[in-house]
Amino acid sequence: MRIFIAGGSGVLGRALIPLLNAAGHEVAATTRSEVRAALLSRLGAAPIVVDALDRDAVLQAVGQARPEVIVHLLTDLGTGSSASNARLRIVGTRNLVDAARQAGTSRMIAESISWVYSSGAELAGEAEPLDPDPAEPRRTTISAVRALESAVSEIPEHVVLRFGQLYGPDTWYSRDGRYGQDARAGRLQTTETVASFIHTADAAHAALLALGWPSGIWNIVDDEPAAGYEWAPLFAAAVGAPEPNTPDSGNIGRPVSNARAHDTGLVLQHPSWREGFSTL
Ligand SMILES: NC(=O)c1ccc[n+]([C@@H]2O[C@H](COP(=O)([O-])OP(=O)(O)OC[C@H]3O[C@@H](n4cnc5c(N)ncnc54)[C@H](OP(=O)(O)O)[C@@H]3O)[C@@H](O)[C@H]2O)c1
């Protein structure tokens, strides 16, 4: 199939391109940077330099590529700004969906996040509503996720992948990533909040399988949601840092269920962060 990865130069796109090539697909992938365009070529994708916030440029790029599938992996987390990432989710997704409709692309697979459910102890499945009344900055994040998921559902075949916290080489959760550096500097901020992780290799594999999944929402998380006081000491040890403190925040978080993806045939290479942190 002809596949267009919006945000192909990011941590997930770089893992996905070789998987798509190995499965025989023809891949085009976007970046805003000429330097990363060369990286995309080396990975096996036809590079397209485009800013997702430039509506005309997105319409033109997708119109020329005429993909059968768009994989939407646009995120703007480089600066850690939830506002700029929310803008990309809202405006960038709008542009991409309109471009897909204009080009006759009938399938879209989109990256979303799994930490969108209200706090609680019960496992959250995909049918559970998004947290209805969060405080800022979470309010901005949730309303942008809502906008992204709603826009993507305008495409006839649409798969939304709600990923857990991505970890693995080149992510924030790696030896030289943001949290690895924080941990070694004694600044790792963890709490008792329950989080769900997913290794980038498993996230990319899920995106590959999603080419054949029915429309809908899928939590893509590992088998072991965990509180900060469980995972943070092992993360710190994995990246050569001292044991961090995990103060109380009053937020118990929410464990997320991966039953739907599991029942659809997703077999995880790293079913738990306990073993997966050894790859950092
Ligand atoms: N679920 C999660 O936990 C999650 C998800 C994603 C990322 N992250 C974290 O964020 C960190 C950064 O990851 P990353 O490098 O993949 O993300 P990123 O730097 O934010 O970029 C993701 C992709 O989006 C593209 N992009 C961003 N803004 C764009 C725009 N305005 N127009 C067009 N393309 C745009 C980037 O292209 P350019 O080449 O133009 O920059 C890149 O291809 C990672 O360390 C990871 O841990 C976490």
CSV table of C-alpha atoms and ligand atoms in Angstrom, one decimal:
chain,number,residue,atom,x,y,z
A,1,MET,CA,0.0,0.0,0.0
A,2,ARG,CA,1.0,3.6,-0.4
A,3,ILE,CA,1.4,4.9,3.1
A,4,PHE,CA,2.0,8.5,4.2
A,5,ILE,CA,3.4,9.0,7.7
A,6,ALA,CA,2.8,12.5,9.0
A,7,GLY,CA,5.6,13.0,11.6
A,8,GLY,CA,7.7,10.2,10.2
A,9,SER,CA,10.9,11.6,11.7
A,10,GLY,CA,9.8,11.3,15.3
A,11,VAL,CA,10.7,8.4,17.6
A,12,LEU,CA,7.8,6.3,16.5
A,13,GLY,CA,8.0,7.1,12.8
A,14,ARG,CA,11.6,6.1,12.7
A,15,ALA,CA,10.7,2.7,14.2
A,16,LEU,CA,7.7,2.2,12.0
A,17,ILE,CA,9.3,3.0,8.5
A,18,PRO,CA,11.5,-0.2,8.5
A,19,LEU,CA,8.5,-2.3,9.6
A,20,LEU,CA,6.4,-1.0,6.8
A,21,ASN,CA,9.1,-1.5,4.2
A,22,ALA,CA,9.7,-5.1,5.4
A,23,ALA,CA,5.9,-5.7,4.9
A,24,GLY,CA,6.2,-4.5,1.3
A,25,HIS,CA,4.6,-1.0,1.6
A,26,GLU,CA,5.6,2.1,-0.2
A,27,VAL,CA,6.3,4.8,2.4
A,28,ALA,CA,6.4,8.6,2.3
A,29,ALA,CA,7.1,10.4,5.5
A,30,THR,CA,7.2,14.1,6.6
A,31,THR,CA,9.5,16.3,8.6
A,32,ARG,CA,10.0,20.1,8.7
A,33,SER,CA,13.7,19.7,8.5
A,34,GLU,CA,16.0,19.1,5.5
A,35,VAL,CA,18.5,17.3,7.8
A,36,ARG,CA,15.8,14.9,8.9
A,37,ALA,CA,14.6,14.5,5.3
A,38,ALA,CA,18.0,12.8,4.6
A,39,LEU,CA,17.5,10.6,7.6
A,40,LEU,CA,14.1,9.5,6.3
A,41,SER,CA,15.6,8.6,2.9
A,42,ARG,CA,18.2,6.5,4.7
A,43,LEU,CA,15.5,4.7,6.6
A,44,GLY,CA,13.6,3.9,3.4
A,45,ALA,CA,10.9,6.5,3.1
A,46,ALA,CA,10.4,9.2,0.5
A,47,PRO,CA,10.9,12.4,2.5
A,48,ILE,CA,8.3,15.2,2.3
A,49,VAL,CA,9.3,18.5,4.0
A,50,VAL,CA,6.1,20.2,5.2
A,51,ASP,CA,4.8,22.0,8.3
A,52,ALA,CA,1.5,20.5,9.4
A,53,LEU,CA,0.3,23.9,10.5
A,54,ASP,CA,0.6,25.2,6.9
A,55,ARG,CA,-2.8,24.1,5.6
A,56,ASP,CA,-2.1,24.7,1.9
A,57,ALA,CA,1.2,22.9,2.0
A,58,VAL,CA,-0.4,19.9,3.7
A,59,LEU,CA,-3.2,19.8,1.1
A,60,GLN,CA,-0.6,19.9,-1.6
A,61,ALA,CA,1.7,17.2,-0.1
A,62,VAL,CA,-1.1,14.7,0.5
A,63,GLY,CA,-2.7,15.5,-2.8
A,64,GLN,CA,0.5,14.7,-4.6
A,65,ALA,CA,1.3,11.5,-2.6
A,66,ARG,CA,-2.3,10.2,-2.9
A,67,PRO,CA,-1.8,7.7,-0.1
A,68,GLU,CA,-4.1,4.8,0.6
A,69,VAL,CA,-3.3,5.2,4.3
A,70,ILE,CA,-2.2,8.1,6.4
A,71,VAL,CA,-0.4,7.4,9.7
A,72,HIS,CA,-0.7,10.5,11.9
A,73,LEU,CA,2.3,10.6,14.3
A,74,LEU,CA,2.5,14.4,14.6
A,75,THR,CA,3.5,15.4,18.2
A,76,ASP,CA,5.3,18.5,19.4
A,77,LEU,CA,6.8,17.5,22.6
A,78,GLY,CA,10.4,18.6,21.9
A,79,THR,CA,9.9,21.7,24.1
A,80,GLY,CA,7.6,20.0,26.6
A,81,SER,CA,4.9,22.6,25.9
A,82,SER,CA,1.4,21.1,26.3
A,83,ALA,CA,0.0,24.2,24.6
A,84,SER,CA,2.0,23.9,21.4
A,85,ASN,CA,1.3,20.1,21.3
A,86,ALA,CA,-2.4,20.8,21.7
A,87,ARG,CA,-2.3,23.3,18.8
A,88,LEU,CA,-0.6,20.7,16.6
A,89,ARG,CA,-3.2,18.1,17.6
A,90,ILE,CA,-6.1,20.5,16.8
A,91,VAL,CA,-4.8,22.4,13.8
A,92,GLY,CA,-2.4,19.9,12.3
A,93,THR,CA,-5.0,17.1,12.5
A,94,ARG,CA,-7.7,19.3,11.0
A,95,ASN,CA,-5.4,20.0,8.0
A,96,LEU,CA,-4.4,16.4,7.6
A,97,VAL,CA,-8.0,15.1,7.8
A,98,ASP,CA,-9.1,17.7,5.2
A,99,ALA,CA,-6.2,16.8,3.0
A,100,ALA,CA,-7.0,13.1,3.3
A,101,ARG,CA,-10.7,13.7,2.4
A,102,GLN,CA,-9.7,15.8,-0.6
A,103,ALA,CA,-7.2,13.1,-1.8
A,104,GLY,CA,-9.7,10.3,-1.3
A,105,THR,CA,-7.6,8.6,1.4
A,106,SER,CA,-9.9,6.1,3.1
A,107,ARG,CA,-7.9,5.0,6.1
A,108,MET,CA,-6.1,6.9,8.9
A,109,ILE,CA,-4.2,5.6,11.9
A,110,ALA,CA,-3.6,8.2,14.5
A,111,GLU,CA,-1.5,8.5,17.6
A,112,SER,CA,-3.3,9.5,20.8
A,113,ILE,CA,-2.5,9.0,24.5
A,114,SER,CA,-3.8,6.7,27.1
A,115,TRP,CA,-3.6,9.0,30.2
A,116,VAL,CA,-7.0,10.5,29.3
A,117,TYR,CA,-9.3,8.7,31.8
A,118,SER,CA,-10.6,9.9,35.1
A,119,SER,CA,-8.6,8.8,38.2
A,120,GLY,CA,-9.7,5.5,39.8
A,121,ALA,CA,-8.6,2.0,40.7
A,122,GLU,CA,-10.6,0.1,38.0
A,123,LEU,CA,-8.9,-0.8,34.7
A,124,ALA,CA,-10.0,1.8,32.0
A,125,GLY,CA,-11.2,0.4,28.7
A,126,GLU,CA,-11.6,2.3,25.5
A,127,ALA,CA,-15.4,2.7,26.0
A,128,GLU,CA,-14.8,4.9,29.1
A,129,PRO,CA,-15.3,8.6,28.5
A,130,LEU,CA,-12.4,11.0,28.5
A,131,ASP,CA,-11.8,12.7,31.9
A,132,PRO,CA,-14.8,15.2,31.9
A,133,ASP,CA,-13.6,18.0,34.1
A,134,PRO,CA,-9.8,18.1,34.5
A,135,ALA,CA,-7.8,21.1,35.8
A,136,GLU,CA,-5.2,22.9,33.7
A,137,PRO,CA,-2.8,22.0,32.0
A,138,ARG,CA,-4.6,18.7,31.6
A,139,ARG,CA,-7.8,20.4,30.4
A,140,THR,CA,-5.9,21.7,27.4
A,141,THR,CA,-4.4,18.3,26.7
A,142,ILE,CA,-7.7,16.5,27.0
A,143,SER,CA,-9.7,18.9,24.8
A,144,ALA,CA,-7.0,18.6,22.1
A,145,VAL,CA,-7.1,14.8,22.3
A,146,ARG,CA,-10.9,15.1,21.9
A,147,ALA,CA,-10.5,17.3,18.9
A,148,LEU,CA,-7.9,15.0,17.3
A,149,GLU,CA,-9.9,11.8,17.8
A,150,SER,CA,-13.2,13.4,16.6
A,151,ALA,CA,-11.5,14.8,13.4
A,152,VAL,CA,-9.9,11.5,12.6
A,153,SER,CA,-13.3,9.7,12.9
A,154,GLU,CA,-14.4,11.7,9.8
A,155,ILE,CA,-12.2,9.3,7.7
A,156,PRO,CA,-14.2,6.2,6.7
A,157,GLU,CA,-11.7,3.8,8.2
A,158,HIS,CA,-10.0,5.3,11.3
A,159,VAL,CA,-8.0,3.7,14.0
A,160,VAL,CA,-6.9,5.7,17.1
A,161,LEU,CA,-4.0,4.3,19.1
A,162,ARG,CA,-4.0,5.5,22.7
A,163,PHE,CA,-0.4,4.9,23.6
A,164,GLY,CA,1.0,4.6,27.1
A,165,GLN,CA,4.1,6.5,28.1
A,166,LEU,CA,6.6,5.7,25.4
A,167,TYR,CA,9.9,4.4,26.6
A,168,GLY,CA,13.0,3.0,24.9
A,169,PRO,CA,16.1,4.4,23.2
A,170,ASP,CA,15.6,8.1,22.0
A,171,THR,CA,12.6,8.7,24.2
A,172,TRP,CA,12.3,10.8,27.3
A,173,TYR,CA,12.5,7.5,29.3
A,174,SER,CA,16.0,6.5,28.2
A,175,ARG,CA,19.5,6.9,29.6
A,176,ASP,CA,20.1,10.2,27.8
A,177,GLY,CA,16.5,11.3,27.5
A,178,ARG,CA,14.9,14.0,29.5
A,179,TYR,CA,13.9,11.8,32.5
A,180,GLY,CA,17.2,9.8,32.4
A,181,GLN,CA,19.1,13.0,32.8
A,182,ASP,CA,16.7,14.3,35.5
A,183,ALA,CA,17.1,11.0,37.4
A,184,ARG,CA,20.9,11.2,37.4
A,185,ALA,CA,20.7,14.9,38.5
A,186,GLY,CA,18.4,13.9,41.4
A,187,ARG,CA,15.5,15.8,39.8
A,188,LEU,CA,13.2,12.9,38.7
A,189,GLN,CA,9.7,13.9,39.7
A,190,THR,CA,7.6,10.8,40.3
A,191,THR,CA,4.6,10.4,42.5
A,192,GLU,CA,2.3,7.5,43.5
A,193,THR,CA,0.2,8.2,40.3
A,194,VAL,CA,-0.4,5.0,38.3
A,195,ALA,CA,1.0,5.2,34.8
A,196,SER,CA,1.0,2.8,31.8
A,197,PHE,CA,4.1,2.3,29.7
A,198,ILE,CA,4.7,1.0,26.2
A,199,HIS,CA,8.0,0.3,24.6
A,200,THR,CA,8.5,2.1,21.2
A,201,ALA,CA,9.2,-1.2,19.5
A,202,ASP,CA,5.7,-2.5,20.6
A,203,ALA,CA,4.1,0.9,19.8
A,204,ALA,CA,5.5,0.7,16.2
A,205,HIS,CA,4.4,-2.9,15.9
A,206,ALA,CA,0.9,-2.0,16.9
A,207,ALA,CA,0.8,0.8,14.3
A,208,LEU,CA,1.8,-1.8,11.7
A,209,LEU,CA,-0.9,-4.2,12.7
A,210,ALA,CA,-3.4,-1.4,12.8
A,211,LEU,CA,-3.3,-1.3,9.0
A,212,GLY,CA,-5.7,-4.2,9.2
A,213,TRP,CA,-7.7,-3.3,12.4
A,214,PRO,CA,-11.4,-2.3,12.3
A,215,SER,CA,-12.2,1.4,13.0
A,216,GLY,CA,-12.2,2.5,16.6
A,217,ILE,CA,-10.1,3.3,19.6
A,218,TRP,CA,-7.3,1.0,21.0
A,219,ASN,CA,-5.4,1.3,24.2
A,220,ILE,CA,-1.8,0.4,23.4
A,221,VAL,CA,-0.2,-0.2,26.8
A,222,ASP,CA,1.8,-2.9,28.5
A,223,ASP,CA,0.5,-5.5,30.9
A,224,GLU,CA,1.5,-3.8,34.1
A,225,PRO,CA,0.2,-0.4,35.0
A,226,ALA,CA,2.3,0.8,37.9
A,227,ALA,CA,2.6,3.6,40.6
A,228,GLY,CA,5.6,5.8,40.5
A,229,TYR,CA,7.0,4.2,43.7
A,230,GLU,CA,7.1,0.9,41.8
A,231,TRP,CA,8.6,1.9,38.5
A,232,ALA,CA,10.8,4.9,39.4
A,233,PRO,CA,13.4,3.0,41.4
A,234,LEU,CA,13.8,0.5,38.6
A,235,PHE,CA,14.0,3.2,36.0
A,236,ALA,CA,16.6,5.1,38.0
A,237,ALA,CA,18.7,1.9,38.3
A,238,ALA,CA,18.4,1.3,34.6
A,239,VAL,CA,19.8,4.7,33.7
A,240,GLY,CA,22.5,4.7,36.4
A,241,ALA,CA,20.8,7.1,38.8
A,242,PRO,CA,20.3,7.1,42.5
A,243,GLU,CA,16.9,6.0,43.9
A,244,PRO,CA,14.4,8.8,43.6
A,245,ASN,CA,11.9,10.1,46.1
A,246,THR,CA,8.2,9.5,45.2
A,247,PRO,CA,6.2,12.1,47.2
A,248,ASP,CA,2.4,11.9,47.5
A,249,SER,CA,0.6,14.1,44.9
A,250,GLY,CA,-3.0,13.1,45.9
A,251,ASN,CA,-3.5,11.8,42.4
A,252,ILE,CA,-3.9,8.0,42.1
A,253,GLY,CA,-3.9,8.0,38.3
A,254,ARG,CA,-5.6,5.2,36.4
A,255,PRO,CA,-4.6,1.8,35.3
A,256,VAL,CA,-5.4,1.2,31.6
A,257,SER,CA,-6.6,-2.0,30.0
A,258,ASN,CA,-4.9,-3.5,26.9
A,259,ALA,CA,-7.5,-6.3,26.6
A,260,ARG,CA,-8.9,-5.1,23.2
A,261,ALA,CA,-5.5,-5.0,21.5
A,262,HIS,CA,-4.4,-8.2,23.1
A,263,ASP,CA,-7.6,-10.0,22.0
A,264,THR,CA,-7.0,-8.6,18.4
A,265,GLY,CA,-3.6,-10.3,18.3
A,266,LEU,CA,-1.1,-7.8,19.5
A,267,VAL,CA,1.7,-9.8,21.2
A,268,LEU,CA,4.0,-7.5,23.1
A,269,GLN,CA,7.8,-7.9,22.8
A,270,HIS,CA,8.0,-6.1,26.2
A,271,PRO,CA,4.9,-7.1,28.2
A,272,SER,CA,6.2,-5.2,31.3
A,273,TRP,CA,8.4,-2.1,31.8
A,274,ARG,CA,10.2,-4.2,34.5
A,275,GLU,CA,12.0,-6.2,31.8
A,276,GLY,CA,11.7,-3.4,29.1
A,277,PHE,CA,13.8,-0.9,31.1
A,278,SER,CA,16.8,-3.2,30.4
A,279,THR,CA,16.8,-1.8,26.8
A,280,LEU,CA,17.4,1.8,28.0
B,1,LIG,N1,2.9,8.6,24.1
B,1,LIG,C1,4.0,9.2,24.6
B,1,LIG,O1,4.5,9.0,25.7
B,1,LIG,C2,4.8,10.1,23.6
B,1,LIG,C3,4.4,10.3,22.3
B,1,LIG,C4,5.3,11.0,21.5
B,1,LIG,C5,6.5,11.5,22.0
B,1,LIG,N2,6.8,11.3,23.2
B,1,LIG,C6,8.1,11.8,23.8
B,1,LIG,O2,8.4,13.0,23.1
B,1,LIG,C7,9.8,13.0,22.8
B,1,LIG,C8,10.0,13.5,21.4
B,1,LIG,O3,9.6,12.5,20.6
B,1,LIG,P1,9.5,12.7,19.0
B,1,LIG,O4,10.9,13.1,18.5
B,1,LIG,O5,8.9,11.5,18.4
B,1,LIG,O6,8.5,13.8,18.9
B,1,LIG,P2,8.6,15.2,18.3
B,1,LIG,O7,9.9,15.7,18.2
B,1,LIG,O8,7.6,16.0,19.0
B,1,LIG,O9,8.1,14.9,16.8
B,1,LIG,C9,7.2,14.0,16.3
B,1,LIG,C10,7.0,14.2,14.9
B,1,LIG,O10,6.1,15.3,14.7
B,1,LIG,C11,6.7,16.1,13.7
B,1,LIG,N3,6.3,17.5,13.9
B,1,LIG,C12,6.2,18.2,15.1
B,1,LIG,N4,5.7,19.4,14.9
B,1,LIG,C13,5.4,19.5,13.5
B,1,LIG,C14,4.8,20.4,12.7
B,1,LIG,N5,4.4,21.6,13.1
B,1,LIG,N6,4.6,20.1,11.4
B,1,LIG,C15,5.1,18.9,10.9
B,1,LIG,N7,5.6,18.0,11.6
B,1,LIG,C16,5.8,18.3,12.9
B,1,LIG,C17,8.2,16.0,13.9
B,1,LIG,O11,8.8,16.4,12.7
B,1,LIG,P3,10.2,17.3,12.7
B,1,LIG,O12,11.2,16.4,12.1
B,1,LIG,O13,9.8,18.4,11.8
B,1,LIG,O14,10.5,17.8,14.0
B,1,LIG,C18,8.3,14.5,14.1
B,1,LIG,O15,8.3,13.9,12.9
B,1,LIG,C19,10.3,11.5,22.9
B,1,LIG,O16,11.4,11.5,23.6
B,1,LIG,C20,9.1,10.8,23.5
B,1,LIG,O17,9.5,10.2,24.8
B,1,LIG,C21,6.0,10.6,24.1
